Structure formats: structure tokens, C-alpha cells
Short mmCIF file of C-alpha atoms in Angstrom, two decimals:
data_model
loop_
_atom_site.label_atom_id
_atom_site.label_comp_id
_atom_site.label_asym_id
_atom_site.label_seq_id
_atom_site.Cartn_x
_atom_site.Cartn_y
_atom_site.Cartn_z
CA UNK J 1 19.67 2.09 -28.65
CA UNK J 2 16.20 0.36 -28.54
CA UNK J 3 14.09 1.13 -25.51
CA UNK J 4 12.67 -1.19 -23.11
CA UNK J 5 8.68 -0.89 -22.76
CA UNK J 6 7.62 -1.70 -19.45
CA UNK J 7 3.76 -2.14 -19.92
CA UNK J 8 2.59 -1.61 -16.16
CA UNK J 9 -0.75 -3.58 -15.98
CA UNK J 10 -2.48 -1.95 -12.63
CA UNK J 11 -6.25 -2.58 -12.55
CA UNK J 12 -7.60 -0.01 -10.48
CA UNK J 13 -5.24 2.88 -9.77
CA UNK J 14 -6.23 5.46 -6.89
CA UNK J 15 -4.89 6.78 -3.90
CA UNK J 16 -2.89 4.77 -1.25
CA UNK J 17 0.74 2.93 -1.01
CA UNK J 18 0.41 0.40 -4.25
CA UNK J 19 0.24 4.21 -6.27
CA UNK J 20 2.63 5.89 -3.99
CA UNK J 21 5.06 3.17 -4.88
CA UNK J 22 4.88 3.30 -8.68
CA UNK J 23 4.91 6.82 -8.85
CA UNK J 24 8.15 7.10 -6.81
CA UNK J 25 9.44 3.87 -9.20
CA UNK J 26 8.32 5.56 -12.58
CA UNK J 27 9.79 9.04 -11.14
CA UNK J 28 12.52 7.87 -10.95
CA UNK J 29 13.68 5.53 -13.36
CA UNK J 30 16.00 6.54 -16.52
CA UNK J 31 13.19 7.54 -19.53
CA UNK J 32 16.11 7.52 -22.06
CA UNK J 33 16.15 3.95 -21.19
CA UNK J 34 12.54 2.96 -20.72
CA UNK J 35 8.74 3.49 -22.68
CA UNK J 36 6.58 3.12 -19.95
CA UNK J 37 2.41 2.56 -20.95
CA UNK J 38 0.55 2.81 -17.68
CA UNK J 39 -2.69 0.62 -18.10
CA UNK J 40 -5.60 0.52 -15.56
CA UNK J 41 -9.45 -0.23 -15.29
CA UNK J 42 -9.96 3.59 -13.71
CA UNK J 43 -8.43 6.92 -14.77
CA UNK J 44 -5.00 6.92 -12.71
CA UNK J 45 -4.80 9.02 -9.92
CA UNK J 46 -1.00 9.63 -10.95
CA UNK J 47 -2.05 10.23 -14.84
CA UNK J 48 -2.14 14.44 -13.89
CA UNK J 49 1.49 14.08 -12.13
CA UNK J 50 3.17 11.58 -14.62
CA UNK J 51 1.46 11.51 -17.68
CA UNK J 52 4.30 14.09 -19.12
CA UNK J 53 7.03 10.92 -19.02
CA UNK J 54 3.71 7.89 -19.02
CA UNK J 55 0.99 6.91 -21.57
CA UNK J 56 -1.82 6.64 -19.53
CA UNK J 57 -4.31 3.96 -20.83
CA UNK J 58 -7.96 3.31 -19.40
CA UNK J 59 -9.28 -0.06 -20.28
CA UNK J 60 -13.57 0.56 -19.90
CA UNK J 61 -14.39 -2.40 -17.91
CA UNK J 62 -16.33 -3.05 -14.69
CA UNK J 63 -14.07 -5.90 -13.39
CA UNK J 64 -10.76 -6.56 -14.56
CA UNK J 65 -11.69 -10.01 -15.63
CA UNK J 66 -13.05 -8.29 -18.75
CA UNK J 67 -9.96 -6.06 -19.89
CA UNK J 68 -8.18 -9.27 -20.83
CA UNK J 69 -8.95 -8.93 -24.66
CA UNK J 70 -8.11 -5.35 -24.36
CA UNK J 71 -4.96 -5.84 -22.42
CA UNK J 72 -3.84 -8.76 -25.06
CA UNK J 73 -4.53 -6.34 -27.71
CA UNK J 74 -2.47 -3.72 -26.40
CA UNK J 75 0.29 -6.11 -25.86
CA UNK J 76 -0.47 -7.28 -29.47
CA UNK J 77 -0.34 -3.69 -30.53
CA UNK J 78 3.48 -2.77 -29.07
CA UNK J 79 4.79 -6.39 -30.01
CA UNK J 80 4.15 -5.67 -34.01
CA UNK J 81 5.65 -1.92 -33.61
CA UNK J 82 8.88 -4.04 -33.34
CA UNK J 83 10.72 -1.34 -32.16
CA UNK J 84 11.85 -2.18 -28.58
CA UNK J 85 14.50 -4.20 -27.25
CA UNK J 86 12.41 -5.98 -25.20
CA UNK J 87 8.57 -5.78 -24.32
CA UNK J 88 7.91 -6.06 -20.14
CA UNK J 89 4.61 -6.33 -18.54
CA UNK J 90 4.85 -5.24 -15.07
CA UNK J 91 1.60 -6.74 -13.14
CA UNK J 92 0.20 -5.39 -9.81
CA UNK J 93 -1.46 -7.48 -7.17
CA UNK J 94 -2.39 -11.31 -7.36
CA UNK J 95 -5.81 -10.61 -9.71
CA UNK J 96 -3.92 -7.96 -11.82
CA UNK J 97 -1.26 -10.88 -12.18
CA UNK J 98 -3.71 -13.52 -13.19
CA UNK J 99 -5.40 -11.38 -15.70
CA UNK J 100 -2.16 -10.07 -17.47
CA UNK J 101 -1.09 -13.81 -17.64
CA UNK J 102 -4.26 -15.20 -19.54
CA UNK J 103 -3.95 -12.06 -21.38
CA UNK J 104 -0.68 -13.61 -22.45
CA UNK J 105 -1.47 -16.84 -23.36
CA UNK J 106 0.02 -17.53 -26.92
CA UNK J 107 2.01 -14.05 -27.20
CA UNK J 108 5.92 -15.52 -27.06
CA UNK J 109 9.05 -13.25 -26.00
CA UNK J 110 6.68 -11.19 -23.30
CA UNK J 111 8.69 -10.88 -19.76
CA UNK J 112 6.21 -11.22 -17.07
CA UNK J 113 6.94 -9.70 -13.51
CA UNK J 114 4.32 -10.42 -10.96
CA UNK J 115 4.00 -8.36 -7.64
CA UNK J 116 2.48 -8.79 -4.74
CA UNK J 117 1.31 -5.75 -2.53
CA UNK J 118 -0.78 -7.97 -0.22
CA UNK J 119 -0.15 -11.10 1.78
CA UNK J 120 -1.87 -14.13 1.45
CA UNK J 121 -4.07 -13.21 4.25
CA UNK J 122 -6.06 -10.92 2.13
CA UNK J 123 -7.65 -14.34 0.83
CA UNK J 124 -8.83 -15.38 3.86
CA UNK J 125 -11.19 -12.30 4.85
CA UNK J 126 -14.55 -12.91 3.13
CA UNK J 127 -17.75 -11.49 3.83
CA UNK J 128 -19.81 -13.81 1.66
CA UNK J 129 -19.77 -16.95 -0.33
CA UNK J 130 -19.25 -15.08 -3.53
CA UNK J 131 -16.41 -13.53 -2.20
CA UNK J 132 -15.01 -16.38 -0.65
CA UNK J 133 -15.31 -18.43 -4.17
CA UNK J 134 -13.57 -15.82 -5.54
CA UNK J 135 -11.05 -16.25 -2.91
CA UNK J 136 -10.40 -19.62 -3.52
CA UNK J 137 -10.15 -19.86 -7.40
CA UNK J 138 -7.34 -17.03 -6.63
CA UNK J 139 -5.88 -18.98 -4.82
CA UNK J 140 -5.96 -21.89 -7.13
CA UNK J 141 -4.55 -19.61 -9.61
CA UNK J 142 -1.66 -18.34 -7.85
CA UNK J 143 -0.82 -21.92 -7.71
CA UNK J 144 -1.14 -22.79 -11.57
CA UNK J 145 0.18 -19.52 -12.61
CA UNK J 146 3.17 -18.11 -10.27
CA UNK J 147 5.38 -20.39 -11.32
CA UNK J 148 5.24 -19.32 -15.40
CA UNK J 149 6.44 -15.61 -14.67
CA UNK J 150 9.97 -14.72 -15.18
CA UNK J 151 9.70 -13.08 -11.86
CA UNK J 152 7.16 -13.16 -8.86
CA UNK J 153 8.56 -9.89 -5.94
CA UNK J 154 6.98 -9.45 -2.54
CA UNK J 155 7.06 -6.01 -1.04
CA UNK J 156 8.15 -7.67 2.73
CA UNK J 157 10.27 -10.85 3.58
CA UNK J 158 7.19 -12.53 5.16
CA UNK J 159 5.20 -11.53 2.26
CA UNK J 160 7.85 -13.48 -0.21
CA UNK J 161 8.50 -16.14 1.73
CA UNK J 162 4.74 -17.47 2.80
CA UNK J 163 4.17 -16.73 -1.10
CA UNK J 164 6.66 -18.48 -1.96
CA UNK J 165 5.98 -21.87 -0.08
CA UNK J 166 2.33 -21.21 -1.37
CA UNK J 167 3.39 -21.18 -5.12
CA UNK J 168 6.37 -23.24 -5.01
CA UNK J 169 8.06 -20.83 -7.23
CA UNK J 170 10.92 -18.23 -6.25
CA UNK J 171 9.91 -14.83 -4.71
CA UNK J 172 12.26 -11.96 -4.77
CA UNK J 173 11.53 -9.37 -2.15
CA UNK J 174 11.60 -5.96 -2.83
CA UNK J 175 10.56 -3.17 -0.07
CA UNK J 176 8.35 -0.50 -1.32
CA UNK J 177 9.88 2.93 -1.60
CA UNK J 178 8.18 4.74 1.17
CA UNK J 179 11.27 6.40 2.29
CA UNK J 180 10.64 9.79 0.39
CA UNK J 181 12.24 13.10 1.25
CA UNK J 182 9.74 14.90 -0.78
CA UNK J 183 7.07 14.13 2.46
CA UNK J 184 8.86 16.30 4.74
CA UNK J 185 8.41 19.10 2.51
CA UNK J 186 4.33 18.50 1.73
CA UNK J 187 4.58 18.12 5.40
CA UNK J 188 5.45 21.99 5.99
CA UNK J 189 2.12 22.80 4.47
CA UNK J 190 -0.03 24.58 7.54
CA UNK J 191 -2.80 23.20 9.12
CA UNK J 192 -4.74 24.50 12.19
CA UNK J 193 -4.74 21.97 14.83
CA UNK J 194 -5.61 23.39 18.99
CA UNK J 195 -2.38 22.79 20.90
CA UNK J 196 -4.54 21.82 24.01
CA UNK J 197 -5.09 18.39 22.27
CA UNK J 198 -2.58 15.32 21.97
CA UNK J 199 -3.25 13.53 18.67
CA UNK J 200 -3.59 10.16 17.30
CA UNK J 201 -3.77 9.78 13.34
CA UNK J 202 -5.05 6.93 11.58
CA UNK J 203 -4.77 7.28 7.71
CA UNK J 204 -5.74 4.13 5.91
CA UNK J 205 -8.85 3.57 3.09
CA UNK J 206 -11.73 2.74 5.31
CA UNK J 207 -12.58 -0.93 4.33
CA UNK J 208 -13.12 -3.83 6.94
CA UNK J 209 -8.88 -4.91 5.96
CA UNK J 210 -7.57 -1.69 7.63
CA UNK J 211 -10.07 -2.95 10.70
CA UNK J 212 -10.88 1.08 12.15
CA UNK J 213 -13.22 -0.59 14.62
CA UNK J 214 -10.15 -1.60 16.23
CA UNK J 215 -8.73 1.62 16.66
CA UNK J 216 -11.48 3.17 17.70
CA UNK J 217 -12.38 0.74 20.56
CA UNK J 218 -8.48 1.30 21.57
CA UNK J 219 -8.99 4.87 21.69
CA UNK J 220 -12.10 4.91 23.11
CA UNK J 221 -10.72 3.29 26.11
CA UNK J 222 -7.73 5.63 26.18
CA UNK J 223 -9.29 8.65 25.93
CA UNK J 224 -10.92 8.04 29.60
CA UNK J 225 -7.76 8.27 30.98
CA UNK J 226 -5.82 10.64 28.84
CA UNK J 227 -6.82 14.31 28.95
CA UNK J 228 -7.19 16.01 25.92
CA UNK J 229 -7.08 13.41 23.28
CA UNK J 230 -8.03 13.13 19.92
CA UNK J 231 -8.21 10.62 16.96
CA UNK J 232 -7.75 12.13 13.44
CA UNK J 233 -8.65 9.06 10.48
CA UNK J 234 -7.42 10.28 7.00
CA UNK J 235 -9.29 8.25 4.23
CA UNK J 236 -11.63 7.05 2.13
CA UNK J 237 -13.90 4.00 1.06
CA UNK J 238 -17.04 1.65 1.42
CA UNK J 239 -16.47 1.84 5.01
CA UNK J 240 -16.90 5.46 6.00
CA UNK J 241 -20.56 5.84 7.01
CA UNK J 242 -20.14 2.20 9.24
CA UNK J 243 -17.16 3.62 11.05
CA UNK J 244 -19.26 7.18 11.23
CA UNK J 245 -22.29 5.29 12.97
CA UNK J 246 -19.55 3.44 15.24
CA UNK J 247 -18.02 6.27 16.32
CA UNK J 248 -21.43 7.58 17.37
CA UNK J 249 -22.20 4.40 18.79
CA UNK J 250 -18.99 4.58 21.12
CA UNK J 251 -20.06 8.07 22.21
CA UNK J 252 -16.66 9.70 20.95
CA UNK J 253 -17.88 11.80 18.54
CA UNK J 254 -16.63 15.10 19.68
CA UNK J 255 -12.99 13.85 19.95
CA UNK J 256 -12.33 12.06 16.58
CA UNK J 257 -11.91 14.35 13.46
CA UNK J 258 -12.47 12.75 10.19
CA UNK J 259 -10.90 13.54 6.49
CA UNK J 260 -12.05 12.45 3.42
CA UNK J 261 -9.92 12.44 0.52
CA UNK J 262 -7.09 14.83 1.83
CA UNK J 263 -4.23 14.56 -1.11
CA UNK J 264 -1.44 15.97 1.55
CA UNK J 265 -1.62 13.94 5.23
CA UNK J 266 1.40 14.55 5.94
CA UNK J 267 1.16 17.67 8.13
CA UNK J 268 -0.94 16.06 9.75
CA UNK J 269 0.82 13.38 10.24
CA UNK J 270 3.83 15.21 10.95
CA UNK J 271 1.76 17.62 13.96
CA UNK J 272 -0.22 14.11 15.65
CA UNK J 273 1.58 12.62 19.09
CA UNK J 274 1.32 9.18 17.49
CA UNK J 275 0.48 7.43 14.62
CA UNK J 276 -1.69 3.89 14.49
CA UNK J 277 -2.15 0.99 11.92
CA UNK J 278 -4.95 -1.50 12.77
CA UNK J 279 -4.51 -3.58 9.86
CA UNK J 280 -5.95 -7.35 9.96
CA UNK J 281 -2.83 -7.73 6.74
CA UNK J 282 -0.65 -5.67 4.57
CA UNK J 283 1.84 -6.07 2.45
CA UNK J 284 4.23 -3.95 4.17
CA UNK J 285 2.35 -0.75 5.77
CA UNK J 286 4.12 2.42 4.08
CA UNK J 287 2.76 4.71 6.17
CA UNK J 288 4.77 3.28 9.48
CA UNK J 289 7.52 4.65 6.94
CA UNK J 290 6.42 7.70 6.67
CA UNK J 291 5.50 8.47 9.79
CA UNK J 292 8.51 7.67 10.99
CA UNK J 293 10.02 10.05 8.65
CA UNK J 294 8.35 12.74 9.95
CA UNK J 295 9.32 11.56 13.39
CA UNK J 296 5.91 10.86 14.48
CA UNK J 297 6.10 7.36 17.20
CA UNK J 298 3.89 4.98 15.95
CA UNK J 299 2.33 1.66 17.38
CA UNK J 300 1.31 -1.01 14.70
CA UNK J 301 -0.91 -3.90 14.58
CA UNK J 302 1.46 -7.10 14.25
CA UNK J 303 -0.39 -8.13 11.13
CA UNK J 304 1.19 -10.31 8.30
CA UNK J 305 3.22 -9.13 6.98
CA UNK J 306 5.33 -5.79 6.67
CA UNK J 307 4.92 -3.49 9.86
CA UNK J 308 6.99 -6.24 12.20
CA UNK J 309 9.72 -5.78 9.62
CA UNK J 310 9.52 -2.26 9.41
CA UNK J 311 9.60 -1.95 13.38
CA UNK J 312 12.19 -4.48 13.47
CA UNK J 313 10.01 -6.79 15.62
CA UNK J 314 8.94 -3.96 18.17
CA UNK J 315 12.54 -2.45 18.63
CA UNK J 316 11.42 0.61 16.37
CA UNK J 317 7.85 1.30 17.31
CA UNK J 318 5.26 -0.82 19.83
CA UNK J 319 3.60 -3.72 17.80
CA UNK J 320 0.18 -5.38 18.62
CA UNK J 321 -2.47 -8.12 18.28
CA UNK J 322 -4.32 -8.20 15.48
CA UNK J 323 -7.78 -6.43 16.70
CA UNK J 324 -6.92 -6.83 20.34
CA UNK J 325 -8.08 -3.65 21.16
CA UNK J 326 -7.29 -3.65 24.61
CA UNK J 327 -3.70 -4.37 24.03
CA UNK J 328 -3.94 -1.23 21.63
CA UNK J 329 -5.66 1.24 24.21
CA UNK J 330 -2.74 -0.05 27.25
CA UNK J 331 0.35 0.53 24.48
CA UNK J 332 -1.70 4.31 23.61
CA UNK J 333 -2.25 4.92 27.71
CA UNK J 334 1.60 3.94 28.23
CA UNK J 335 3.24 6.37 25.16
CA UNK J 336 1.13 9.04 26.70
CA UNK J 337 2.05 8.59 30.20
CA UNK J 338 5.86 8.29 29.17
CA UNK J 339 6.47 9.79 25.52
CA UNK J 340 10.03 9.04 25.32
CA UNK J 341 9.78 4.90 25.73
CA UNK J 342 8.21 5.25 21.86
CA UNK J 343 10.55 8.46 21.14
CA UNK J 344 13.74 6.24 21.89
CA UNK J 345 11.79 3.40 19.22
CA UNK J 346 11.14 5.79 16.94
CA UNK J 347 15.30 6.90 16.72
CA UNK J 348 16.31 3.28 16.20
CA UNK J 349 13.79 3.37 13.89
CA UNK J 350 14.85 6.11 11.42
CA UNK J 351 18.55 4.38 11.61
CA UNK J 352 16.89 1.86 9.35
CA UNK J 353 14.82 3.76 7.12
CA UNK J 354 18.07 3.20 3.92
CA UNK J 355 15.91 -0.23 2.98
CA UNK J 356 13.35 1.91 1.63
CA UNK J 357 14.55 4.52 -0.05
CA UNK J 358 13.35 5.52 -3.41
CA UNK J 359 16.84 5.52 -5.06
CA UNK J 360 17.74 2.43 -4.34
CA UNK J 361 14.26 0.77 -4.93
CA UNK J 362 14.33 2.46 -8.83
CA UNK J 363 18.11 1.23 -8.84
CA UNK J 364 17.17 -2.72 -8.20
CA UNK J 365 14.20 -2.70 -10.39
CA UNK J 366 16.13 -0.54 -13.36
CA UNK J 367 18.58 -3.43 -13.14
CA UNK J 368 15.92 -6.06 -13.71
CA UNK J 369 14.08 -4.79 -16.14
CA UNK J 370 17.35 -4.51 -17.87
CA UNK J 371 18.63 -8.23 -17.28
CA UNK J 372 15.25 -10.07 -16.97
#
């Protein structure tokens, strides 16, 4: 039997949930069944774990607006091999879907899948006019373009369904499979942390989306009237030396510890008293998921559009204001004062943790890649 080539069009491929996500997808779907060329503008960070069952293919282009003709070619390229039973080109996040469409202009009998890893927020944060052009023609876009794919997914119900009203297409949501077993076991790995301290872990890429000022002003506030506390942030990005110089600038230096780059969080994760998520948007926040996992409490900005879902609207962890930081540093002052209001949260949690499992996420999107 023929195989099905999934052509999975990801522009710029490095650490964080997007990558988590298709590595648990293309781990575990059937290769017997399915070619899979993996095509981005960077090397892949999952190219040294995956490129044993993945062709990894780097496209040399600054912005992703210029791999079109290379993308179309490699599309081209598999079409005239003729020797698949269908050709699929899996697209990742609303530029990456744009570009893989104009790629296909002309080129019949290509299945397009669109996903969307952000929500429609993400176009409404810009920090100059260029940007916010940008922005707009995105928008404009998503408008012309959605509604041409065979099938547009959302990682989180209010993700689909604000996308969908947007586009005036159909969007199918899919969660992303951040409930992973394998975690617990990275998370055995052994770190030194001082058992005087309680911790709170942030681990997010440090741009202005993931909004770190926010945490930091919440724990700032905190940490005057909790002994013994301190902030760990796990990341990377343009961002760092801005949140270094506000940490300095807050006069918390000696209680936050900063990682760059660590490949394994999850001990740390997995040792910290609580676990926050600032974001201004997400698509649905994967490391709520895993923290909860690893049965670490966590408390969650109530950003569009995934953690509210995840915490089932506050019942599974505490939920707050997009950067209200005072609301933040009461919720962090309360878990501390009475660790077992979050504990009980973080239980009901974990009883809902099936919608993201990996073997059910490869299951749905084996069976549409096979029907589409």
C-alpha cells in the first residue's frame, strides 16, 4: 500500500509547546502508514531526536515570506515522484499557513490542514507600525485564505471558535498533547535546590507575549510577606536582558534564579511549590499540563485562550487578570498561607488530564490524515 506524505510546513522550529506537540504527534503516529518531510526556515530542534523516522529540510531564508518558491518546489518535487496515495501539507501557525497556501497556488490534489497554536490576540500586540501592518494584512489573510483549506484546527475551544467567527470557515479543535508520561521520568533527573526556600517557577520564552513583568511585580509583592521565597524563570529570547534589568530594578535580585536554555525543566518543575503563567494569549498553555502532571499547583493568567479550559474555569488551578499583578501576588500570598486550597485544584485537575493525552491526540489526527 501507497504511503501518505504528510509534508509538515513549520517555519521556525525551536524549543517550546508548538515543537513539543509535533514531536509527541510524529512519535507517535504509524510510519508504515505515513512519509513524513519536516520543513522549516531554522535547523529543527527535534531534527537530532526524530530525524531517524523524519526528513528534515531547512529552507535558507530570513523570513518565511521568501521560502515560498522553495516550499512550492518541494511540493512540486514529491507530487511528480507519484508514488503516494495522497500528498498532505500540514501548516503551523497563521503565517506558516498563509505561506504554504500561496505556495500552493496552481498545484491541484494537495490537502491543506491549517493550525493554529495562537489566538487571535497575538494580532493585536504590536510594538510598532511595521509590526502592526504586518498584523493587519494577517489578518486580512486569514480572512481570504481560511476558508480554501480542507481543514483549519485550533489547539483550545476558544481558540476555534473566535477563529472561526473571524474566518467564517469551520474550525475543528484539537488539544495539544501535553499529557506525556515520559515528563515524569526527565523529571527524576537531580537537581540541587536549598529546602529552606518555597519555589515559584515560571518557564516560558522571554518575549513581551509571555508578559514576565507581570510575574515579577506579583512576586515581588509576595515575597514581603512570605519567608523564604523564590522565583525560578526557565527560558529564553529577545527579552532576557529587559527582564534581567527589571528584576534589578525591583530589588529582587537575590531571590529569583534564572535558566537559560535548560532542555529538561521538569525537575524543576516537579521540586517548585507552584507554578505561574503570565501570558497576555496562548493558544492553550501546555505547561499548566505539565505541571499538573508532575503535581505541581499552578495559578494562570486568564488569557485567551487555553489555560481557563485547562483549569476548567478556576476549578483546577487559581486563574487571573491578564497583567493584574496584584491579583497575582494575593492568589501567590493565599496558596502559601494555605497550600491545600490549590492542592485540592490541582486533584480535580489531574482527573481531567485524558483530553490531552498523546495517544489519543496521534489517534484523531492519524484518522484525518487518512480520511481528509
Amino acid at each position: 500500500m501507497k504511503k501518505i506524505k504528510l509534508i509538515v510546513y513549520h517555519p521556525y522550529s525551536r524549543t517550546g509547546g508548538a515543537d513539543n506537540s509535533l514531536k509527541r504527534l510524529i512519535t507517535n503516529l504509524n510510519l508504515k502508514k505515513f512519509s513524513i518531510t519536516f520543513i522549516s526556515l531554522n535547523k529543527s530542534i527535534l531534527e537530532t531526536e526524530l530525524k531517524n523516522k523524519v526528513k528534515f529540510v531547512k529552507i535558507k531564508s530570513y523570513r518565511a515570506i521568501y521560502s515560498i518558491l522553495k516550499l512550492r518546489s518541494i511540493i512540486q518535487y514529491y507530487k511528480k515522484l507519484n508514488k503516494f496515495r495522497k500528498i498532505i501539507i500540514f501548516s503551523n501557525q497563521n503565517f506558516g499557513n498563509i505561506i504554504s497556501f500561496i505556495s500552493l497556488i496552481g498545484i491541484k490534489n494537495i490537502k491543506k490542514i491549517f493550525i493554529d497554536r495562537n489566538h487571535l490576540d497575538e494580532l493585536s500586540y504590536s510594538n510598532n507600525f511595521i509590526k502592526k501592518l504586518k498584523n493587519n494584512l494577517i489578518k486580512i489573510l486569514i480572512k481570504i485564505i481560511y476558508k480554501h483549506a480542507d481543514l483549519v484546527i485550533g489547539i483550545s475551544k476558544k481558540l476555534s471558535l473566535d477563529l472561526s467567527k473571524f474566518a467564517n470557515t469551520k474550525v475543528k479543535t484539537i488539544y495539544s498533547p501535553a499529557y506525556d508520561l515520559d515528563i515524569i521520568k526527565r523529571a527524576t533527573k537531580k537537581i540541587y535546590l536549598k529546602k529552606k526556600y518555597k519555589y515559584i517557577i515560571n518557564v516560558s520564552r522571554f518575549t513581551p507575549r509571555k508578559d514576565h513583568y507581570t510575574t515579577l511585580k506579583g512576586f515581588a509583592i509576595a515575597s514581603k510577606k512570605i519567608k523564604n521565597l523564590k522565583l525560578i524563570l526557565i527560558g529564553y529570547g529577545p527579552e532576557y536582558e529587559k527582564i534581567k534589568y527589571f528584576i534589578k530594578k525591583l530589588k529582587i535580585k537575590e531571590k529569583v534564579i534564572i535558566l537559560k536554555r535548560t532542555k529538561n525543566p521538569y525537575p524543576y518543575i516537579k521540586k517548585s511549590n507552584l507554578l505561574v503563567l503570565s501570558s497576555k494569549y496562548e493558544g492553550m498553555g501546555n505547561v499548566l499540563v505539565e505541571a499538573i502532571t508532575l503535581n505541581t499547583p499552578v495559578i494562570s493568567s486568564n488569557c485567551n485562550a487555553g489555560p481557563s479550559e485547562i483549569l476548567s474555569n478556576g476549578k483546577g488551578g487559581d486563574l487571573f487578570k491578564v497583567s493584574n499583578f496584584k491579583d497575582l501576588s494575593k492568589k501567590i500570598i493565599i496558596h502559601f498561607k494555605n497550600e491545600n486550597l490549590l492542592k485540592k485544584k490541582l486533584q480535580f485537575a489531574k482527573k481531567k488530564l485524558f483530553r490531552f493525552d498523546i495517544k489519543k491526540n496521534a489517534k484523531i489526527y492519524s484518522n484525518i490524515f487518512e480520511q481528509i
